[in-house]
PDB file of C-alpha atoms in Angstrom:
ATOM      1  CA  UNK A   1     111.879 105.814  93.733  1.00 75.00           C
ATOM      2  CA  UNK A   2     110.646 101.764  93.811  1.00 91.00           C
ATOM      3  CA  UNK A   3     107.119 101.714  92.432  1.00 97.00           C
ATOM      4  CA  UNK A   4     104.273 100.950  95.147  1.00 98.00           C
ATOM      5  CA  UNK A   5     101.614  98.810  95.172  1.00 98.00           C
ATOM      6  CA  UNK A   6      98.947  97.995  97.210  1.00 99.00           C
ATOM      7  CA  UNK A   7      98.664  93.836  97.189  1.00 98.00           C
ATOM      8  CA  UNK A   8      97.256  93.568 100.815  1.00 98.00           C
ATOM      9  CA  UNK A   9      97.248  95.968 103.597  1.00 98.00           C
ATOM     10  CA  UNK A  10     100.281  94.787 104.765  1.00 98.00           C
ATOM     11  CA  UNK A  11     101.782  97.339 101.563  1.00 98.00           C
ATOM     12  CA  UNK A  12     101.319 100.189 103.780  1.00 98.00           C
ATOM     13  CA  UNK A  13     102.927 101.241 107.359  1.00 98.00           C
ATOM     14  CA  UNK A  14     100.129 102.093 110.215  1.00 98.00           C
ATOM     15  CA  UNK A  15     101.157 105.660 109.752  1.00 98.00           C
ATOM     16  CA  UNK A  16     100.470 105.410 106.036  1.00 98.00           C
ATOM     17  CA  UNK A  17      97.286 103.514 106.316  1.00 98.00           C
ATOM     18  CA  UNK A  18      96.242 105.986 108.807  1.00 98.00           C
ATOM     19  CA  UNK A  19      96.873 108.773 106.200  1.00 98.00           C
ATOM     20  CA  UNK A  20      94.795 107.913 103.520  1.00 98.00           C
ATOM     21  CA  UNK A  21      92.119 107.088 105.819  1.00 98.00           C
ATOM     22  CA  UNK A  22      92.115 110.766 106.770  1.00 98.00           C
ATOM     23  CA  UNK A  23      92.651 112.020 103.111  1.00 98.00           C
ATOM     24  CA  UNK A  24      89.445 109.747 102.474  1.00 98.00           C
ATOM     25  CA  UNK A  25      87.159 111.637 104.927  1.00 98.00           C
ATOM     26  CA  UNK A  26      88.931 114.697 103.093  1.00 98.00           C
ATOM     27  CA  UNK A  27      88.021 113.719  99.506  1.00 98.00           C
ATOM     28  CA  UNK A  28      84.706 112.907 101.078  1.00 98.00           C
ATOM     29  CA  UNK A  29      83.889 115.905 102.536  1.00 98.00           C
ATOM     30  CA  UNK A  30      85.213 118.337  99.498  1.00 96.00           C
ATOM     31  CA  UNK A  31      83.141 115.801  97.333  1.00 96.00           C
ATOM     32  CA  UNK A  32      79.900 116.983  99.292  1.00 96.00           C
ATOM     33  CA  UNK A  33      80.591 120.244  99.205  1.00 96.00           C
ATOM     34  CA  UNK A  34      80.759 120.440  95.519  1.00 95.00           C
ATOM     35  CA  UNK A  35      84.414 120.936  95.358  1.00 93.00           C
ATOM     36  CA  UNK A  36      86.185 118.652  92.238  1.00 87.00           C
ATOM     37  CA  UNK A  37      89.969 118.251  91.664  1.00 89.00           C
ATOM     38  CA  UNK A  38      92.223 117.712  88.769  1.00 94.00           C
ATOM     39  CA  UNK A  39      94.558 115.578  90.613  1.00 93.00           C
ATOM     40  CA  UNK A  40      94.497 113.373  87.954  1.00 97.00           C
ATOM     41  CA  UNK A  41      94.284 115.273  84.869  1.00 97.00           C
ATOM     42  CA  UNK A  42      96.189 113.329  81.326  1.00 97.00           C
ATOM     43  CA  UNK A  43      95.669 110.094  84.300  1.00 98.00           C
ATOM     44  CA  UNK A  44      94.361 106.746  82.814  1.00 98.00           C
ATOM     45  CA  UNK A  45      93.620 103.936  84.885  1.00 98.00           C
ATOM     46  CA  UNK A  46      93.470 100.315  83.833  1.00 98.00           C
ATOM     47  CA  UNK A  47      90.482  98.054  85.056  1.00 97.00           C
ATOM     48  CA  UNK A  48      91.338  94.050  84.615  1.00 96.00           C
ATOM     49  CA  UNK A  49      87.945  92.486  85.654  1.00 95.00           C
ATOM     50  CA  UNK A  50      88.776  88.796  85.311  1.00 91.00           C
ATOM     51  CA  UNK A  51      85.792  88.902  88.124  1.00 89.00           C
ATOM     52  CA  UNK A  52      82.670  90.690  87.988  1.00 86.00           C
ATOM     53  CA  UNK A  53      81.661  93.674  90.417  1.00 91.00           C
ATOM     54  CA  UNK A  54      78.793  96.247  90.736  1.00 93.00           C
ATOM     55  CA  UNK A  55      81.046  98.553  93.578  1.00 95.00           C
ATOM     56  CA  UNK A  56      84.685  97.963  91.976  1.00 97.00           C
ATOM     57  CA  UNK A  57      83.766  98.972  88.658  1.00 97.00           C
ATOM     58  CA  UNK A  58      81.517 102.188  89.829  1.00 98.00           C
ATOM     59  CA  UNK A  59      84.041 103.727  92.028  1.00 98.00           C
ATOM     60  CA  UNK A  60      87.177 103.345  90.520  1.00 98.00           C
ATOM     61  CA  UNK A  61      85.303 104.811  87.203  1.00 98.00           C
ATOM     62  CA  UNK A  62      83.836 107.114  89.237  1.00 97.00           C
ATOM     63  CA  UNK A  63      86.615 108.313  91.379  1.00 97.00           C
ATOM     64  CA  UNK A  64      89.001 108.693  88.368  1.00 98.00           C
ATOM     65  CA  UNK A  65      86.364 110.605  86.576  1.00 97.00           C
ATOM     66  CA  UNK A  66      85.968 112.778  89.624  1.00 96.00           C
ATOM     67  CA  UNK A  67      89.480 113.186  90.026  1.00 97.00           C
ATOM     68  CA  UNK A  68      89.884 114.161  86.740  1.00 97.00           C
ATOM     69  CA  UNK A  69      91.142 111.697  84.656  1.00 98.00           C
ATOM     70  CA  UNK A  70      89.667 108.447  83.144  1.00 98.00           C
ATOM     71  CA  UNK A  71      89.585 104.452  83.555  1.00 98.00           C
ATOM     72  CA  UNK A  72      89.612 101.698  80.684  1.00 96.00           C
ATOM     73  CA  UNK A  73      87.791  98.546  81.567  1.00 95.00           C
ATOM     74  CA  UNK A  74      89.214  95.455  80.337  1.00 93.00           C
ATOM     75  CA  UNK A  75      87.792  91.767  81.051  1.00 87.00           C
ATOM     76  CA  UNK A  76      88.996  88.756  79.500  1.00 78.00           C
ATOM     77  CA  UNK A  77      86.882  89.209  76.366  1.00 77.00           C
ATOM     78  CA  UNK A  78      88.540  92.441  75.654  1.00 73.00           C
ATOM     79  CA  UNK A  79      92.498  91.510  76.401  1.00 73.00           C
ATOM     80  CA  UNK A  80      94.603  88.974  75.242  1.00 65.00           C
ATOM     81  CA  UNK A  81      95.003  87.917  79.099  1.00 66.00           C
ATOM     82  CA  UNK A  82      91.509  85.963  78.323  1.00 59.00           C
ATOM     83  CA  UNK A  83      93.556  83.983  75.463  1.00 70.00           C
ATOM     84  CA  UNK A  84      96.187  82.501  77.264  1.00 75.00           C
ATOM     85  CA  UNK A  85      99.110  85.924  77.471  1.00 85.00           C
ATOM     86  CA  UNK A  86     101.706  85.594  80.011  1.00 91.00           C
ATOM     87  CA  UNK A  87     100.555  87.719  83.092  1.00 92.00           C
ATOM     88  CA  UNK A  88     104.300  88.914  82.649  1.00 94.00           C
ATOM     89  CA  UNK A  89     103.887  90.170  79.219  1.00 94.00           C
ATOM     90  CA  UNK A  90     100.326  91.432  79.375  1.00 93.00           C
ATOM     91  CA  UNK A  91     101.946  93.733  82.281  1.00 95.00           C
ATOM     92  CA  UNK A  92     105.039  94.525  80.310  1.00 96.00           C
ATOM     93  CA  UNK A  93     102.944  96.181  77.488  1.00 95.00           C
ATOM     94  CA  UNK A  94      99.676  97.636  80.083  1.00 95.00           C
ATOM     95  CA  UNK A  95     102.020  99.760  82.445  1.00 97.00           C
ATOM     96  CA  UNK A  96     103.577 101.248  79.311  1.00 97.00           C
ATOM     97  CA  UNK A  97     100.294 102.670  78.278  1.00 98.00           C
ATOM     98  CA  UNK A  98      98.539 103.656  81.561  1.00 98.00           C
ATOM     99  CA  UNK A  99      99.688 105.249  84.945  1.00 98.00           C
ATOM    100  CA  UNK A 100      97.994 103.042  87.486  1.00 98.00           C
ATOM    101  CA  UNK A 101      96.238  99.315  87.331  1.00 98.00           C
ATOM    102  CA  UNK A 102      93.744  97.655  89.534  1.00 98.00           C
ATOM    103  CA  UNK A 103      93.121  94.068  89.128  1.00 97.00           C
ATOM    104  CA  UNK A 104      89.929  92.027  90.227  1.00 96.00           C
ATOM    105  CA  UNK A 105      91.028  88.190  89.799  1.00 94.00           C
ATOM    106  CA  UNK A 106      90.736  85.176  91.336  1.00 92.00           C
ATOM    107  CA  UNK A 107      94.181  83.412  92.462  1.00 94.00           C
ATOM    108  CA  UNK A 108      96.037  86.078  94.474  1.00 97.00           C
ATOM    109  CA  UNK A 109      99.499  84.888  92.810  1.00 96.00           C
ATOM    110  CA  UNK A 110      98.099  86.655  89.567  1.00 94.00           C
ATOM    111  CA  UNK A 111      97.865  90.146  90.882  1.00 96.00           C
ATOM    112  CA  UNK A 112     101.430  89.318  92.141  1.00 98.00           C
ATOM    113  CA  UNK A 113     102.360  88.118  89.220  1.00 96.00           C
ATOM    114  CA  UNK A 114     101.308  91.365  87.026  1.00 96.00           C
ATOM    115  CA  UNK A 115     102.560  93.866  89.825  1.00 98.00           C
ATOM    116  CA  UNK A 116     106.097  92.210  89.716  1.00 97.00           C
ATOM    117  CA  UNK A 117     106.512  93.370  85.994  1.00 97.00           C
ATOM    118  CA  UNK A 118     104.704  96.111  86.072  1.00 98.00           C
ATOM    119  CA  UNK A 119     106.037 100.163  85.685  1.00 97.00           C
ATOM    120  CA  UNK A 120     103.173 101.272  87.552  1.00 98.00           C
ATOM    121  CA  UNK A 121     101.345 100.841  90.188  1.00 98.00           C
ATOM    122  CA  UNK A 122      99.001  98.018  90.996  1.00 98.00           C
ATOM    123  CA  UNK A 123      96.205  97.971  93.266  1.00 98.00           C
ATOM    124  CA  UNK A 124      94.305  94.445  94.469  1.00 98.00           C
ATOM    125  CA  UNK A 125      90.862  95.024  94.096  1.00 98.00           C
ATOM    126  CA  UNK A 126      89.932  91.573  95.314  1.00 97.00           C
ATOM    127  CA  UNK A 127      91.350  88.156  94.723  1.00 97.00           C
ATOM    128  CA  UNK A 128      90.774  84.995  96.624  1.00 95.00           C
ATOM    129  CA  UNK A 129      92.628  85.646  99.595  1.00 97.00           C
ATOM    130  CA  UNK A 130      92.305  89.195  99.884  1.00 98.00           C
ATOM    131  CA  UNK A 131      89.835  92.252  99.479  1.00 98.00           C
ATOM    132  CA  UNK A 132      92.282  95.373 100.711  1.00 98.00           C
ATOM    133  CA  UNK A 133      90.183  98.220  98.926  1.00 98.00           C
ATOM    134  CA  UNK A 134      87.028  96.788 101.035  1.00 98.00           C
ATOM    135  CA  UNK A 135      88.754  97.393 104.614  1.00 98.00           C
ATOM    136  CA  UNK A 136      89.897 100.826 103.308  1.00 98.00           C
ATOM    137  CA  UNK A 137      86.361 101.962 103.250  1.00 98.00           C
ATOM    138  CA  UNK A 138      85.392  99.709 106.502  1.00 98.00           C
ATOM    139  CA  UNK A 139      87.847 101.382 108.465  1.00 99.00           C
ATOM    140  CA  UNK A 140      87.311 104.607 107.180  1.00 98.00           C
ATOM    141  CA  UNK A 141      83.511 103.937 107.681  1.00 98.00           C
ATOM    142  CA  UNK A 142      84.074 103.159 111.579  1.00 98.00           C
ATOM    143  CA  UNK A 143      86.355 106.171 111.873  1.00 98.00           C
ATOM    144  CA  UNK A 144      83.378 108.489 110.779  1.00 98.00           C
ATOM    145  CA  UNK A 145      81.316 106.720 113.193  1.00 98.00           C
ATOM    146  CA  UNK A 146      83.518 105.947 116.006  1.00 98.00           C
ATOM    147  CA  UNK A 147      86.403 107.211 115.816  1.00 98.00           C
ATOM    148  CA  UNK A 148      90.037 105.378 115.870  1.00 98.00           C
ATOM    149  CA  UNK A 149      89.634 101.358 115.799  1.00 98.00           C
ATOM    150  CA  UNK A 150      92.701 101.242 118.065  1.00 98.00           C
ATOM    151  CA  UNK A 151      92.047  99.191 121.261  1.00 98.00           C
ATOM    152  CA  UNK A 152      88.317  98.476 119.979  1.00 98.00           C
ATOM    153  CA  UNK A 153      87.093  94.910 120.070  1.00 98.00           C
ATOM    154  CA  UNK A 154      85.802  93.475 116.210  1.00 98.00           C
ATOM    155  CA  UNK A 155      84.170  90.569 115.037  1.00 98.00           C
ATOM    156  CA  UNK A 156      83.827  88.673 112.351  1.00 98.00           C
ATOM    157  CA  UNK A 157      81.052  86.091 111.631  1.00 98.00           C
ATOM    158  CA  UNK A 158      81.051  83.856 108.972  1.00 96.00           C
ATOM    159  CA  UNK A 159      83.553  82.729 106.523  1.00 96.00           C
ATOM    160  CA  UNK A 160      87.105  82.846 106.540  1.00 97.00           C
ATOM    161  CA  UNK A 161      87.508  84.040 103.475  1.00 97.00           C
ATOM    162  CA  UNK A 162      89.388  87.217 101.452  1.00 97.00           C
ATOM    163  CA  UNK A 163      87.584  89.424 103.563  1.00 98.00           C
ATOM    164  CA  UNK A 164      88.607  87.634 106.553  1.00 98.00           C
ATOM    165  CA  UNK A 165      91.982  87.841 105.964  1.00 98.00           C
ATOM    166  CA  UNK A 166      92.106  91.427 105.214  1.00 98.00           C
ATOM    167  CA  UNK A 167      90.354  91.655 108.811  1.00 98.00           C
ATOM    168  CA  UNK A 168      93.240  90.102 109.868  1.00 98.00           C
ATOM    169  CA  UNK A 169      95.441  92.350 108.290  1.00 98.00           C
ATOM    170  CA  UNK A 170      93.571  95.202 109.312  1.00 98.00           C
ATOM    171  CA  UNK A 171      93.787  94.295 113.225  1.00 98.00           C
ATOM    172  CA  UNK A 172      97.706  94.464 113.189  1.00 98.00           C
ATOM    173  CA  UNK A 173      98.019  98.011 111.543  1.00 98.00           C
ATOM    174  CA  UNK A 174      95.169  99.482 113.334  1.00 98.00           C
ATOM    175  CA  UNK A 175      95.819  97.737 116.726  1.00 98.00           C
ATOM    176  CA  UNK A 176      92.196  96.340 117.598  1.00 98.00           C
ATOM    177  CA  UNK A 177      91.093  92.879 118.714  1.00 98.00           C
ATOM    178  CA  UNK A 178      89.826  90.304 115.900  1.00 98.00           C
ATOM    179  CA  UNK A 179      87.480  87.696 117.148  1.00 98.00           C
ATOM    180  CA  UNK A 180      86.514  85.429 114.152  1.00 98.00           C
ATOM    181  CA  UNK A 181      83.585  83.265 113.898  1.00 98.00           C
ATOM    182  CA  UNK A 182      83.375  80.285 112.174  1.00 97.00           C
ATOM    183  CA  UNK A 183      82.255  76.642 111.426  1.00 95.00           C
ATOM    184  CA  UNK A 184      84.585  73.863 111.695  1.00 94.00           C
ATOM    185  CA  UNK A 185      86.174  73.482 108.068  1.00 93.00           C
ATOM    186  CA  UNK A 186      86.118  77.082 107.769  1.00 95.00           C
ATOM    187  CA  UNK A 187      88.354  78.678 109.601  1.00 97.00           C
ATOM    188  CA  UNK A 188      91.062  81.476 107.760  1.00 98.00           C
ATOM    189  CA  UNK A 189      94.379  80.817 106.531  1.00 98.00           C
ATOM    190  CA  UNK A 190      96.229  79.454 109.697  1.00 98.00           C
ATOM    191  CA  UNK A 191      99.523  81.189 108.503  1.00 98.00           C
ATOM    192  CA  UNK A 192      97.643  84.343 108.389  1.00 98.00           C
ATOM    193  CA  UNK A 193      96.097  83.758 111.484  1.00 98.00           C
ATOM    194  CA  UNK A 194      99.560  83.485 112.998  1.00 98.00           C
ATOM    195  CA  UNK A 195     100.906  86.534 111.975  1.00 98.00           C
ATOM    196  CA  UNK A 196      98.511  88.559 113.640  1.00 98.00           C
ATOM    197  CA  UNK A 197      99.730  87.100 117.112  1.00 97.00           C
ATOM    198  CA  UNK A 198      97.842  87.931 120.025  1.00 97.00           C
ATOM    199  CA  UNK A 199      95.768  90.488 118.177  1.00 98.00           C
ATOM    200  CA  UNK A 200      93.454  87.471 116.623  1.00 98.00           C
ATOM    201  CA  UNK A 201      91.201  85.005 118.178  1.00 98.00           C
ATOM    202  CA  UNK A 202      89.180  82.140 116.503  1.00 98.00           C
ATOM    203  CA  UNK A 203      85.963  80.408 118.111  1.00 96.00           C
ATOM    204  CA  UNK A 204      83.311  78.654 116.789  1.00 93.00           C
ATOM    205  CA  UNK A 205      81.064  80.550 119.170  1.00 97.00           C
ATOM    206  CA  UNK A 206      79.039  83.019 117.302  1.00 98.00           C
ATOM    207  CA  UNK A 207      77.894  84.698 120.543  1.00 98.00           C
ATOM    208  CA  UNK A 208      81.534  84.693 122.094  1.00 98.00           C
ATOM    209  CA  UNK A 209      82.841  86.613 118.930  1.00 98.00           C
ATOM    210  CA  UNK A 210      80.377  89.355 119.239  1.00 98.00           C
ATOM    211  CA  UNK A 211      80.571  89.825 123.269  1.00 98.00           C
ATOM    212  CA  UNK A 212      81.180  93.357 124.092  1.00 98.00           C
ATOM    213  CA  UNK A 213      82.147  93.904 120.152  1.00 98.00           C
ATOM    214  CA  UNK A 214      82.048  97.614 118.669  1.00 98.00           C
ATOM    215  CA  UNK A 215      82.121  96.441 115.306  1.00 98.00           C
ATOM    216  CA  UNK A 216      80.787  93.496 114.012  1.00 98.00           C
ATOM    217  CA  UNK A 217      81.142  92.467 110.102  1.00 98.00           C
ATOM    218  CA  UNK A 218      80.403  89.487 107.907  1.00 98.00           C
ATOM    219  CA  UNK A 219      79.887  88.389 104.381  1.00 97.00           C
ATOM    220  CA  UNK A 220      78.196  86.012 102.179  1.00 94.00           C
ATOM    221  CA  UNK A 221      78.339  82.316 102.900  1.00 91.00           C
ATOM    222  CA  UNK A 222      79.441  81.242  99.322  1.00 78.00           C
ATOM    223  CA  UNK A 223      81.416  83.618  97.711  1.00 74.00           C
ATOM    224  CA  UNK A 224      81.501  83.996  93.710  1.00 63.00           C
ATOM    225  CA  UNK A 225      83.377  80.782  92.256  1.00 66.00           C
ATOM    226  CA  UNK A 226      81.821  78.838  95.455  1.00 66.00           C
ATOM    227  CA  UNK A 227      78.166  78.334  94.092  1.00 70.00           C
ATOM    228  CA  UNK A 228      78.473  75.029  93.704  1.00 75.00           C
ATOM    229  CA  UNK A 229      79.050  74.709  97.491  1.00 78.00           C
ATOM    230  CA  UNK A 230      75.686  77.064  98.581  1.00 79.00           C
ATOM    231  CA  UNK A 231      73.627  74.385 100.017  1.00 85.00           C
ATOM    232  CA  UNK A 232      76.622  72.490 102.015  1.00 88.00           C
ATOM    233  CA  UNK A 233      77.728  76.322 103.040  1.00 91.00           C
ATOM    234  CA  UNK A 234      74.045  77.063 104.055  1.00 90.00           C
ATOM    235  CA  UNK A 235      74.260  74.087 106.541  1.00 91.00           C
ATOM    236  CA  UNK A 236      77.717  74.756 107.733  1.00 93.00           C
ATOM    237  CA  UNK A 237      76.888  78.337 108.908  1.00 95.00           C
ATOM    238  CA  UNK A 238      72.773  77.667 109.465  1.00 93.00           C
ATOM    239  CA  UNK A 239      73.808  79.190 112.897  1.00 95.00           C
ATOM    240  CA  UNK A 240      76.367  82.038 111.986  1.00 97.00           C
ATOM    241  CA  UNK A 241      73.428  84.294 110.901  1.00 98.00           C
ATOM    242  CA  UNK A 242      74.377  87.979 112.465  1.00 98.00           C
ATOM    243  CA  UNK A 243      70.743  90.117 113.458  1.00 98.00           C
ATOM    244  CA  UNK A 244      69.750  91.784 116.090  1.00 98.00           C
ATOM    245  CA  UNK A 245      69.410  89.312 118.824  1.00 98.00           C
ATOM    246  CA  UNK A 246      72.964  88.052 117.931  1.00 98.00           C
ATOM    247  CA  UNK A 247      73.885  92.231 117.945  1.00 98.00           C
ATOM    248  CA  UNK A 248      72.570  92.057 121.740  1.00 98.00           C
ATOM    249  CA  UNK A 249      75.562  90.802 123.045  1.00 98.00           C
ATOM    250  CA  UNK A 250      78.001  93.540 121.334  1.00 98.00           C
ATOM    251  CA  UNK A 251      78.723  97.061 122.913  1.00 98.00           C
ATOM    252  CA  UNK A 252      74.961  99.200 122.959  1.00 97.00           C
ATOM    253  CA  UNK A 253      76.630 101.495 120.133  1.00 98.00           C
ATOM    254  CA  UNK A 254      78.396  98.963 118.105  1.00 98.00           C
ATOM    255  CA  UNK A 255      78.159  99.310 114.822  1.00 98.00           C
ATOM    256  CA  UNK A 256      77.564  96.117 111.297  1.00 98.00           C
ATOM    257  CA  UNK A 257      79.279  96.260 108.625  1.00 98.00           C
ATOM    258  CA  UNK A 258      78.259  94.222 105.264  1.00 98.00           C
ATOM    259  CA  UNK A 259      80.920  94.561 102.147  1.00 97.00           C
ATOM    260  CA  UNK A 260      77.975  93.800  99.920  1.00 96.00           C
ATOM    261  CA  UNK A 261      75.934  91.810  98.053  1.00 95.00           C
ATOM    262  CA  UNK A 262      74.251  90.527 100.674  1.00 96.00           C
ATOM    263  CA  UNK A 263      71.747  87.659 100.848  1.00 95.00           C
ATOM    264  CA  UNK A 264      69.378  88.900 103.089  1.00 97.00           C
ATOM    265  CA  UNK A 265      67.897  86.496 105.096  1.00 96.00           C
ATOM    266  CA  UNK A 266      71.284  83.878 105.188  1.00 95.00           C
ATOM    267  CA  UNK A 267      74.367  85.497 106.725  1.00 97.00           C
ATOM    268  CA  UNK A 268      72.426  88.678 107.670  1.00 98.00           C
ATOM    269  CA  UNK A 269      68.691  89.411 108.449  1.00 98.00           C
ATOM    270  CA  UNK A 270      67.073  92.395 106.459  1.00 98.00           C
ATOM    271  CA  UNK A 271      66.057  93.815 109.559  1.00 98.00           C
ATOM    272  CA  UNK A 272      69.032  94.322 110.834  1.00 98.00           C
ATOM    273  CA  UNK A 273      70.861  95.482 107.191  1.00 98.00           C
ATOM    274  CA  UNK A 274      67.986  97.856 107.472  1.00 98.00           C
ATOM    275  CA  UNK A 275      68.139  99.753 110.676  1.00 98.00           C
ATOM    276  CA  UNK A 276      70.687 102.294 110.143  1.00 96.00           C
ATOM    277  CA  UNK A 277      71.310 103.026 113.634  1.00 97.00           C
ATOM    278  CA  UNK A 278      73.049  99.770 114.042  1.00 98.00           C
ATOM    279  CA  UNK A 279      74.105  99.224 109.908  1.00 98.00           C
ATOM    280  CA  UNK A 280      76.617 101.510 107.685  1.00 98.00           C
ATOM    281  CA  UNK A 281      76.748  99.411 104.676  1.00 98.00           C
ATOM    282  CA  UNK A 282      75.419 102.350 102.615  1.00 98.00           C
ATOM    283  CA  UNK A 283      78.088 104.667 104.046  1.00 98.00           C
ATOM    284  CA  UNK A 284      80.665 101.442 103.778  1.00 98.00           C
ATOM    285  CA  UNK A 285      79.739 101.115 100.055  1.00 98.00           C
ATOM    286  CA  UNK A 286      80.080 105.017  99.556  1.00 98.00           C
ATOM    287  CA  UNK A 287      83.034 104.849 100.956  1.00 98.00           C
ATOM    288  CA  UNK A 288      85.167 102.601  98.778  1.00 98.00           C
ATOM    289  CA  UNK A 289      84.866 105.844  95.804  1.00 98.00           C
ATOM    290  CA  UNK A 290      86.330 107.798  98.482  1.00 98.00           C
ATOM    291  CA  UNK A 291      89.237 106.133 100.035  1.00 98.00           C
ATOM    292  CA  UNK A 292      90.653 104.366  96.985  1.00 98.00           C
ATOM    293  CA  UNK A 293      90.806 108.420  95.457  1.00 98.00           C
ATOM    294  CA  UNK A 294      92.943 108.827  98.405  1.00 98.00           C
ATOM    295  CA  UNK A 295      94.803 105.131  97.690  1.00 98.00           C
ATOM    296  CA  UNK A 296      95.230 106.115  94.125  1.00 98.00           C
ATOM    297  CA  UNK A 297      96.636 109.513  95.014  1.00 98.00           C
ATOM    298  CA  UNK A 298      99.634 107.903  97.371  1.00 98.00           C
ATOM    299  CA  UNK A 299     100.661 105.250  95.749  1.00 98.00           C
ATOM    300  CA  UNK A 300     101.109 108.301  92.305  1.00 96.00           C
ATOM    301  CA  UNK A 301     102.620 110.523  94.532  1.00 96.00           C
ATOM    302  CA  UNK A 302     104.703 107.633  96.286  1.00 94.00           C
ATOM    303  CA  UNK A 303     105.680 105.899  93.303  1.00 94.00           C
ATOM    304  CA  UNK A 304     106.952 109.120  91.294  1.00 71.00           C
TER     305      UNK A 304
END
């Protein structure tokens, strides 16, 4: 059996997507009822953080450790990846040692790179052109909530970044409509874009996006290794802020979504992060423990 990794979304069929979103809400539940599993007992999982992360590190530690077995973090201090290794070789001699990887980099040929020489499976937990773990948990998030994304309509506001793309990626296996957002000079990756088909719509339009939306997401204007770009960003998107009056114009139940940090007061107001009827970023951020347990648990059992 070929070894399986999970690059984008695009790794996984509909059906399989649609599986470990329900094992998630599983994992979740048995989690709050006190009820641990050994799944991953003798287990060791390899954390490459060539980019820094509160949520990545927390609950893929955290979700191994629950799961029964254990995580190593490694950043470039620690590995000989931050002295100038091969990717190949550093690969060659980490999948030897551990059963599964996840890698947090920045150019999205790396975690290709590593996963095409590696015995074990590899898991993207955010490069530069995607964030796959993130729409796990969003999806799984508006499934709680809402119940199946198929035939809803979703926005997205702001940048069209990693998280954009995986937006993208997540409209053609769930089968919803993607409206996306954003300034002129900012749009997401046109081939991308194309894929998608009919399922994906760009405007410039803030208030068009969100029309009659049931889920409506964003994310910060400058994203880490874009600093130096915060105050031309900050003009560029002065008008792409999502809140409550822009939240008027989606569906009376729809629902925000926020992968986190956010800046309040820039590409979201802190009233409107803070009114959980309309925002499930703290169930959204909970969420990524849970459904990369159930991520981690396929691509073991699929790659055996």
């Amino acid at each position: 059996m070929a070894t399986r990794h999970f690059l984008t979304l695009m790794d996984l069929s509909a059906e399989e997507l649609k599986q470990i979103i329900e094992r998630a809400i599983e994992l979740k539940t048995l989690r709050n009822q006190g009820i641990t599993t050994d799944l991953f007992r003798g287990k060791v999982l390899g954390m490459i953080f060539e980019k820094s992360s509160t949520r990545t590190r927390v609950s893929f530690e955290a979700g191994m450790a629950q799961m029964g077995g254990s995580a190593l973090f490694l950043s470039p201090r620690d590995t000989q990846l931050g002295r100038g290794e091969p990717i190949e070789d550093s690969a060659r001699v980490i999948s030897r040692m551990v059963d599964i990887v996840m890698i947090r980099t920045f150019g999205h040929q790396n975690v290709e790179r590593f996963a095409a020489h590696s015995r074990v499976p590899v898991i993207n937990a955010l490069s530069d052109s995607y964030h796959p773990c993130q729409l796990l948990a969003d999806i799984q998030t508006f499934v709680e909530h809402r119940g199946s994304p198929a035939g809803k309509v979703v926005a997205w506001v702001g940048d069209g970044n990693n998280m954009c793309h995986s937006y993208i990626n997540a409209a053609r296996l769930c089968d919803f409509e993607l409206r996306i957002s954003c300034p002129q000079g900012y749009a997401p990756d046109a081939d991308i874009v194309a894929a998608a088909g009919d399922r994906v719509k760009v405007v410039h339009n803030p208030m068009e996006a969100v029309r009659d939306a049931d889920w409506v997401s964003t994310d910060v204007w400058a994203s880490m290794g874009q600093e130096t770009e915060q105050q031309a960003r900050s003009e560029a998107f002065d008008r792409y802020q999502v809140n409550h009056e822009l939240m008027s114009h989606a569906n009376e139940d729809a629902i925000f979504m926020h992968c986190l940090p956010a800046h309040r007061g820039e590409e979201v107001s802190a009233e409107l992060l803070e009114d959980e009827r309309i925002s499930k970023v703290w169930d959204e951020a909970e969420n990524r423990l849970h459904a990369q347990k159930a991520l981690m648990e396929f691509l073991q059992e699929h790659s055996q």
